[in-house]
Amino acid sequence: MAALIDRHGRLSVEPAADEFGRLCTSIVNQQLSTASANAIRERFLDVLGGEPTPDRVLAADEAALREAGLSGTKVDYLRNVATAFRDDERDFTRAGLAGVSDDEVVDRLTEIRGVGEWTARMYLIFALGREDVLPLGDLAVRKGIEQAYNDGAELSRAEMREIGETWRPYRSYGTRYIWAEYES
């Protein structure tokens, strides 16, 4: 890890200014390469006419969202999230989830159709700024750990969890460095 820190400089884990927008980004990014996700996200924002809000997502024309590169399924997921953020009595913001464990946050978010464990863990890191998250459901994290710690040879998830234990209580930072190395 020390070599990755030297190579990539200081990386941060900070709460997003807009939790809803960050969750939309994670949904757009699901199962896509970074380059494809960035291009689709830009077109998505163009369709919305600005940063995502629940009302903008719900009002957006479905055909235009599809033309932006979103599948019909992702359009549904984005609308489900928008409805939950706008209408659900639960507060999914950083303030509303303060004092709630990471596992409970994952449980609450995955009740929204379209938010799986990967998306919920991305939310913990990138929206809430939680510092001790190890998202082994992310292919780049797994491949990056194998690359950095095992010369690219396969490791079991148990072995990866063991490696991640050495990063506690800052596994989100370790994850950021693994992503940075994998993408370089």
PDB file of C-alpha atoms in Angstrom:
ATOM      1  CA  MET A   1       0.000   0.000   0.000  1.00  0.00           C
ATOM      2  CA  ALA A   2       2.879   2.389   0.757  1.00  0.00           C
ATOM      3  CA  ALA A   3       4.073   2.093  -2.842  1.00  0.00           C
ATOM      4  CA  LEU A   4       0.568   2.914  -4.129  1.00  0.00           C
ATOM      5  CA  ILE A   5       0.362   5.968  -1.886  1.00  0.00           C
ATOM      6  CA  ASP A   6       3.767   7.148  -3.136  1.00  0.00           C
ATOM      7  CA  ARG A   7       2.743   6.560  -6.750  1.00  0.00           C
ATOM      8  CA  HIS A   8      -0.719   8.163  -6.640  1.00  0.00           C
ATOM      9  CA  GLY A   9      -0.328  10.892  -4.038  1.00  0.00           C
ATOM     10  CA  ARG A  10      -2.988  11.877  -1.547  1.00  0.00           C
ATOM     11  CA  LEU A  11      -6.450  10.510  -2.326  1.00  0.00           C
ATOM     12  CA  SER A  12      -9.452  11.470  -0.273  1.00  0.00           C
ATOM     13  CA  VAL A  13     -12.730   9.990   0.878  1.00  0.00           C
ATOM     14  CA  GLU A  14     -15.195  12.790   1.456  1.00  0.00           C
ATOM     15  CA  PRO A  15     -18.968  13.073   1.530  1.00  0.00           C
ATOM     16  CA  ALA A  16     -20.619  14.241  -1.671  1.00  0.00           C
ATOM     17  CA  ALA A  17     -22.295  17.613  -1.721  1.00  0.00           C
ATOM     18  CA  ASP A  18     -25.320  15.928  -3.320  1.00  0.00           C
ATOM     19  CA  GLU A  19     -26.057  12.375  -2.167  1.00  0.00           C
ATOM     20  CA  PHE A  20     -28.886  11.872  -4.669  1.00  0.00           C
ATOM     21  CA  GLY A  21     -26.731  12.930  -7.607  1.00  0.00           C
ATOM     22  CA  ARG A  22     -23.957  10.631  -6.450  1.00  0.00           C
ATOM     23  CA  LEU A  23     -26.377   7.700  -6.230  1.00  0.00           C
ATOM     24  CA  CYS A  24     -27.555   8.441  -9.773  1.00  0.00           C
ATOM     25  CA  THR A  25     -23.922   8.363 -10.909  1.00  0.00           C
ATOM     26  CA  SER A  26     -23.460   4.950  -9.316  1.00  0.00           C
ATOM     27  CA  ILE A  27     -26.535   3.614 -11.083  1.00  0.00           C
ATOM     28  CA  VAL A  28     -25.353   4.985 -14.431  1.00  0.00           C
ATOM     29  CA  ASN A  29     -21.927   3.392 -13.778  1.00  0.00           C
ATOM     30  CA  GLN A  30     -23.318  -0.079 -13.007  1.00  0.00           C
ATOM     31  CA  GLN A  31     -21.552  -2.704 -15.140  1.00  0.00           C
ATOM     32  CA  LEU A  32     -19.861  -0.154 -17.420  1.00  0.00           C
ATOM     33  CA  SER A  33     -16.287   0.819 -18.113  1.00  0.00           C
ATOM     34  CA  THR A  34     -15.229   4.164 -16.694  1.00  0.00           C
ATOM     35  CA  ALA A  35     -15.071   5.778 -20.147  1.00  0.00           C
ATOM     36  CA  SER A  36     -18.535   4.551 -21.193  1.00  0.00           C
ATOM     37  CA  ALA A  37     -20.051   5.538 -17.856  1.00  0.00           C
ATOM     38  CA  ASN A  38     -18.604   9.060 -18.058  1.00  0.00           C
ATOM     39  CA  ALA A  39     -19.947   9.593 -21.577  1.00  0.00           C
ATOM     40  CA  ILE A  40     -23.425   8.336 -20.685  1.00  0.00           C
ATOM     41  CA  ARG A  41     -23.462  10.394 -17.478  1.00  0.00           C
ATOM     42  CA  GLU A  42     -22.723  13.584 -19.453  1.00  0.00           C
ATOM     43  CA  ARG A  43     -25.579  12.852 -21.870  1.00  0.00           C
ATOM     44  CA  PHE A  44     -27.846  12.006 -18.907  1.00  0.00           C
ATOM     45  CA  LEU A  45     -27.094  15.418 -17.354  1.00  0.00           C
ATOM     46  CA  ASP A  46     -27.807  17.094 -20.700  1.00  0.00           C
ATOM     47  CA  VAL A  47     -31.227  15.426 -20.846  1.00  0.00           C
ATOM     48  CA  LEU A  48     -31.959  16.561 -17.287  1.00  0.00           C
ATOM     49  CA  GLY A  49     -30.814  20.095 -18.020  1.00  0.00           C
ATOM     50  CA  GLY A  50     -28.484  20.114 -14.998  1.00  0.00           C
ATOM     51  CA  GLU A  51     -27.545  18.089 -11.975  1.00  0.00           C
ATOM     52  CA  PRO A  52     -29.960  15.301 -11.036  1.00  0.00           C
ATOM     53  CA  THR A  53     -32.789  16.008  -8.676  1.00  0.00           C
ATOM     54  CA  PRO A  54     -35.641  13.617  -7.956  1.00  0.00           C
ATOM     55  CA  ASP A  55     -38.086  15.895  -9.765  1.00  0.00           C
ATOM     56  CA  ARG A  56     -35.850  16.249 -12.853  1.00  0.00           C
ATOM     57  CA  VAL A  57     -35.316  12.498 -13.098  1.00  0.00           C
ATOM     58  CA  LEU A  58     -39.036  11.786 -12.751  1.00  0.00           C
ATOM     59  CA  ALA A  59     -39.952  14.462 -15.315  1.00  0.00           C
ATOM     60  CA  ALA A  60     -37.324  13.448 -17.895  1.00  0.00           C
ATOM     61  CA  ASP A  61     -38.540  11.948 -21.159  1.00  0.00           C
ATOM     62  CA  GLU A  62     -37.868   8.213 -21.178  1.00  0.00           C
ATOM     63  CA  ALA A  63     -36.993   8.141 -24.881  1.00  0.00           C
ATOM     64  CA  ALA A  64     -34.446  10.927 -24.377  1.00  0.00           C
ATOM     65  CA  LEU A  65     -32.908   9.055 -21.453  1.00  0.00           C
ATOM     66  CA  ARG A  66     -32.671   5.935 -23.602  1.00  0.00           C
ATOM     67  CA  GLU A  67     -31.079   7.940 -26.430  1.00  0.00           C
ATOM     68  CA  ALA A  68     -28.522   9.184 -23.883  1.00  0.00           C
ATOM     69  CA  GLY A  69     -27.397   5.563 -23.536  1.00  0.00           C
ATOM     70  CA  LEU A  70     -29.351   4.386 -20.512  1.00  0.00           C
ATOM     71  CA  SER A  71     -31.063   1.024 -20.740  1.00  0.00           C
ATOM     72  CA  GLY A  72     -34.766   0.840 -19.948  1.00  0.00           C
ATOM     73  CA  THR A  73     -33.825  -0.992 -16.776  1.00  0.00           C
ATOM     74  CA  LYS A  74     -31.497   1.793 -15.627  1.00  0.00           C
ATOM     75  CA  VAL A  75     -34.165   4.386 -16.385  1.00  0.00           C
ATOM     76  CA  ASP A  76     -36.502   2.421 -14.104  1.00  0.00           C
ATOM     77  CA  TYR A  77     -33.818   2.194 -11.413  1.00  0.00           C
ATOM     78  CA  LEU A  78     -33.138   5.935 -11.570  1.00  0.00           C
ATOM     79  CA  ARG A  79     -36.846   6.646 -11.277  1.00  0.00           C
ATOM     80  CA  ASN A  80     -37.174   4.248  -8.330  1.00  0.00           C
ATOM     81  CA  VAL A  81     -34.345   6.066  -6.542  1.00  0.00           C
ATOM     82  CA  ALA A  82     -35.878   9.452  -7.359  1.00  0.00           C
ATOM     83  CA  THR A  83     -39.221   8.340  -5.949  1.00  0.00           C
ATOM     84  CA  ALA A  84     -37.582   6.993  -2.784  1.00  0.00           C
ATOM     85  CA  PHE A  85     -35.599  10.203  -2.203  1.00  0.00           C
ATOM     86  CA  ARG A  86     -38.649  12.367  -2.853  1.00  0.00           C
ATOM     87  CA  ASP A  87     -41.467  10.367  -1.263  1.00  0.00           C
ATOM     88  CA  ASP A  88     -40.047   7.877   1.249  1.00  0.00           C
ATOM     89  CA  GLU A  89     -40.347   8.859   4.894  1.00  0.00           C
ATOM     90  CA  ARG A  90     -36.803   7.603   5.441  1.00  0.00           C
ATOM     91  CA  ASP A  91     -34.023  10.115   4.984  1.00  0.00           C
ATOM     92  CA  PHE A  92     -31.250   8.716   2.755  1.00  0.00           C
ATOM     93  CA  THR A  93     -28.991  11.748   3.161  1.00  0.00           C
ATOM     94  CA  ARG A  94     -25.807  11.896   5.207  1.00  0.00           C
ATOM     95  CA  ALA A  95     -27.685  13.678   8.007  1.00  0.00           C
ATOM     96  CA  GLY A  96     -30.473  11.106   7.968  1.00  0.00           C
ATOM     97  CA  LEU A  97     -28.020   8.208   8.069  1.00  0.00           C
ATOM     98  CA  ALA A  98     -25.664   9.624  10.707  1.00  0.00           C
ATOM     99  CA  GLY A  99     -25.204   7.022  13.399  1.00  0.00           C
ATOM    100  CA  VAL A 100     -26.580   4.249  11.174  1.00  0.00           C
ATOM    101  CA  SER A 101     -24.174   1.347  10.622  1.00  0.00           C
ATOM    102  CA  ASP A 102     -22.811   0.628   7.150  1.00  0.00           C
ATOM    103  CA  ASP A 103     -24.690  -2.678   7.047  1.00  0.00           C
ATOM    104  CA  GLU A 104     -27.968  -0.960   7.938  1.00  0.00           C
ATOM    105  CA  VAL A 105     -27.382   1.676   5.247  1.00  0.00           C
ATOM    106  CA  VAL A 106     -26.847  -1.133   2.732  1.00  0.00           C
ATOM    107  CA  ASP A 107     -30.036  -2.855   3.946  1.00  0.00           C
ATOM    108  CA  ARG A 108     -32.090   0.342   3.616  1.00  0.00           C
ATOM    109  CA  LEU A 109     -30.760   1.257   0.196  1.00  0.00           C
ATOM    110  CA  THR A 110     -31.119  -2.229  -1.261  1.00  0.00           C
ATOM    111  CA  GLU A 111     -34.831  -2.078  -0.483  1.00  0.00           C
ATOM    112  CA  ILE A 112     -35.026   0.335  -3.429  1.00  0.00           C
ATOM    113  CA  ARG A 113     -35.432  -1.673  -6.642  1.00  0.00           C
ATOM    114  CA  GLY A 114     -32.273  -1.122  -8.684  1.00  0.00           C
ATOM    115  CA  VAL A 115     -29.929  -0.503  -5.777  1.00  0.00           C
ATOM    116  CA  GLY A 116     -27.885  -3.607  -5.148  1.00  0.00           C
ATOM    117  CA  GLU A 117     -25.066  -4.178  -2.721  1.00  0.00           C
ATOM    118  CA  TRP A 118     -22.410  -2.782  -5.112  1.00  0.00           C
ATOM    119  CA  THR A 119     -24.355   0.449  -5.588  1.00  0.00           C
ATOM    120  CA  ALA A 120     -25.021   0.745  -1.850  1.00  0.00           C
ATOM    121  CA  ARG A 121     -21.317   0.315  -1.061  1.00  0.00           C
ATOM    122  CA  MET A 122     -20.410   2.966  -3.644  1.00  0.00           C
ATOM    123  CA  TYR A 123     -22.935   5.215  -1.876  1.00  0.00           C
ATOM    124  CA  LEU A 124     -21.221   4.584   1.460  1.00  0.00           C
ATOM    125  CA  ILE A 125     -17.868   5.658   0.030  1.00  0.00           C
ATOM    126  CA  PHE A 126     -18.728   8.385  -2.460  1.00  0.00           C
ATOM    127  CA  ALA A 127     -21.951   9.890  -1.106  1.00  0.00           C
ATOM    128  CA  LEU A 128     -21.571   9.451   2.646  1.00  0.00           C
ATOM    129  CA  GLY A 129     -17.781   9.565   2.821  1.00  0.00           C
ATOM    130  CA  ARG A 130     -17.582   6.477   5.017  1.00  0.00           C
ATOM    131  CA  GLU A 131     -13.916   5.605   5.557  1.00  0.00           C
ATOM    132  CA  ASP A 132     -14.017   1.865   6.245  1.00  0.00           C
ATOM    133  CA  VAL A 133     -15.731   0.204   3.278  1.00  0.00           C
ATOM    134  CA  LEU A 134     -14.223  -2.653   1.261  1.00  0.00           C
ATOM    135  CA  PRO A 135     -16.440  -3.252  -1.816  1.00  0.00           C
ATOM    136  CA  LEU A 136     -15.312  -6.686  -2.967  1.00  0.00           C
ATOM    137  CA  GLY A 137     -18.339  -6.804  -5.266  1.00  0.00           C
ATOM    138  CA  ASP A 138     -16.436  -4.400  -7.524  1.00  0.00           C
ATOM    139  CA  LEU A 139     -14.476  -6.195 -10.248  1.00  0.00           C
ATOM    140  CA  ALA A 140     -11.840  -3.450 -10.450  1.00  0.00           C
ATOM    141  CA  VAL A 141     -11.219  -3.723  -6.702  1.00  0.00           C
ATOM    142  CA  ARG A 142     -10.765  -7.480  -6.918  1.00  0.00           C
ATOM    143  CA  LYS A 143      -8.535  -7.288 -10.005  1.00  0.00           C
ATOM    144  CA  GLY A 144      -6.599  -4.396  -8.480  1.00  0.00           C
ATOM    145  CA  ILE A 145      -5.950  -6.273  -5.241  1.00  0.00           C
ATOM    146  CA  GLU A 146      -4.752  -9.276  -7.240  1.00  0.00           C
ATOM    147  CA  GLN A 147      -2.524  -7.005  -9.318  1.00  0.00           C
ATOM    148  CA  ALA A 148      -1.055  -5.126  -6.343  1.00  0.00           C
ATOM    149  CA  TYR A 149      -0.745  -8.012  -3.896  1.00  0.00           C
ATOM    150  CA  ASN A 150      -0.422 -11.194  -5.970  1.00  0.00           C
ATOM    151  CA  ASP A 151       1.194 -10.245  -9.306  1.00  0.00           C
ATOM    152  CA  GLY A 152      -2.208 -10.525 -10.978  1.00  0.00           C
ATOM    153  CA  ALA A 153      -2.810 -14.120  -9.898  1.00  0.00           C
ATOM    154  CA  GLU A 154      -6.249 -14.996  -8.585  1.00  0.00           C
ATOM    155  CA  LEU A 155      -7.073 -14.572  -4.908  1.00  0.00           C
ATOM    156  CA  SER A 156     -10.169 -15.757  -3.079  1.00  0.00           C
ATOM    157  CA  ARG A 157     -12.479 -13.171  -1.558  1.00  0.00           C
ATOM    158  CA  ALA A 158     -11.437 -14.442   1.866  1.00  0.00           C
ATOM    159  CA  GLU A 159      -7.809 -13.687   0.992  1.00  0.00           C
ATOM    160  CA  MET A 160      -8.838 -10.234  -0.250  1.00  0.00           C
ATOM    161  CA  ARG A 161     -10.760  -9.566   2.970  1.00  0.00           C
ATOM    162  CA  GLU A 162      -7.619 -10.549   4.893  1.00  0.00           C
ATOM    163  CA  ILE A 163      -5.579  -8.045   2.882  1.00  0.00           C
ATOM    164  CA  GLY A 164      -8.252  -5.405   3.451  1.00  0.00           C
ATOM    165  CA  GLU A 165      -8.153  -6.031   7.201  1.00  0.00           C
ATOM    166  CA  THR A 166      -4.682  -4.488   7.286  1.00  0.00           C
ATOM    167  CA  TRP A 167      -6.196  -1.226   5.991  1.00  0.00           C
ATOM    168  CA  ARG A 168      -8.760  -0.959   8.821  1.00  0.00           C
ATOM    169  CA  PRO A 169     -10.261   1.457   9.798  1.00  0.00           C
ATOM    170  CA  TYR A 170      -9.497   3.133   6.463  1.00  0.00           C
ATOM    171  CA  ARG A 171     -10.455   0.478   3.923  1.00  0.00           C
ATOM    172  CA  SER A 172     -12.180   3.076   1.710  1.00  0.00           C
ATOM    173  CA  TYR A 173      -8.828   4.789   1.283  1.00  0.00           C
ATOM    174  CA  GLY A 174      -7.182   1.473   0.459  1.00  0.00           C
ATOM    175  CA  THR A 175      -9.940   0.903  -2.074  1.00  0.00           C
ATOM    176  CA  ARG A 176      -9.314   4.311  -3.668  1.00  0.00           C
ATOM    177  CA  TYR A 177      -5.618   3.472  -4.060  1.00  0.00           C
ATOM    178  CA  ILE A 178      -6.412   0.064  -5.524  1.00  0.00           C
ATOM    179  CA  TRP A 179      -8.755   1.697  -8.071  1.00  0.00           C
ATOM    180  CA  ALA A 180      -6.142   4.313  -8.927  1.00  0.00           C
ATOM    181  CA  GLU A 181      -3.508   1.646  -9.529  1.00  0.00           C
ATOM    182  CA  TYR A 182      -5.861  -0.591 -11.505  1.00  0.00           C
ATOM    183  CA  GLU A 183      -6.930   2.273 -13.772  1.00  0.00           C
ATOM    184  CA  SER A 184      -3.370   3.496 -14.383  1.00  0.00           C
TER     185      SER A 184
END
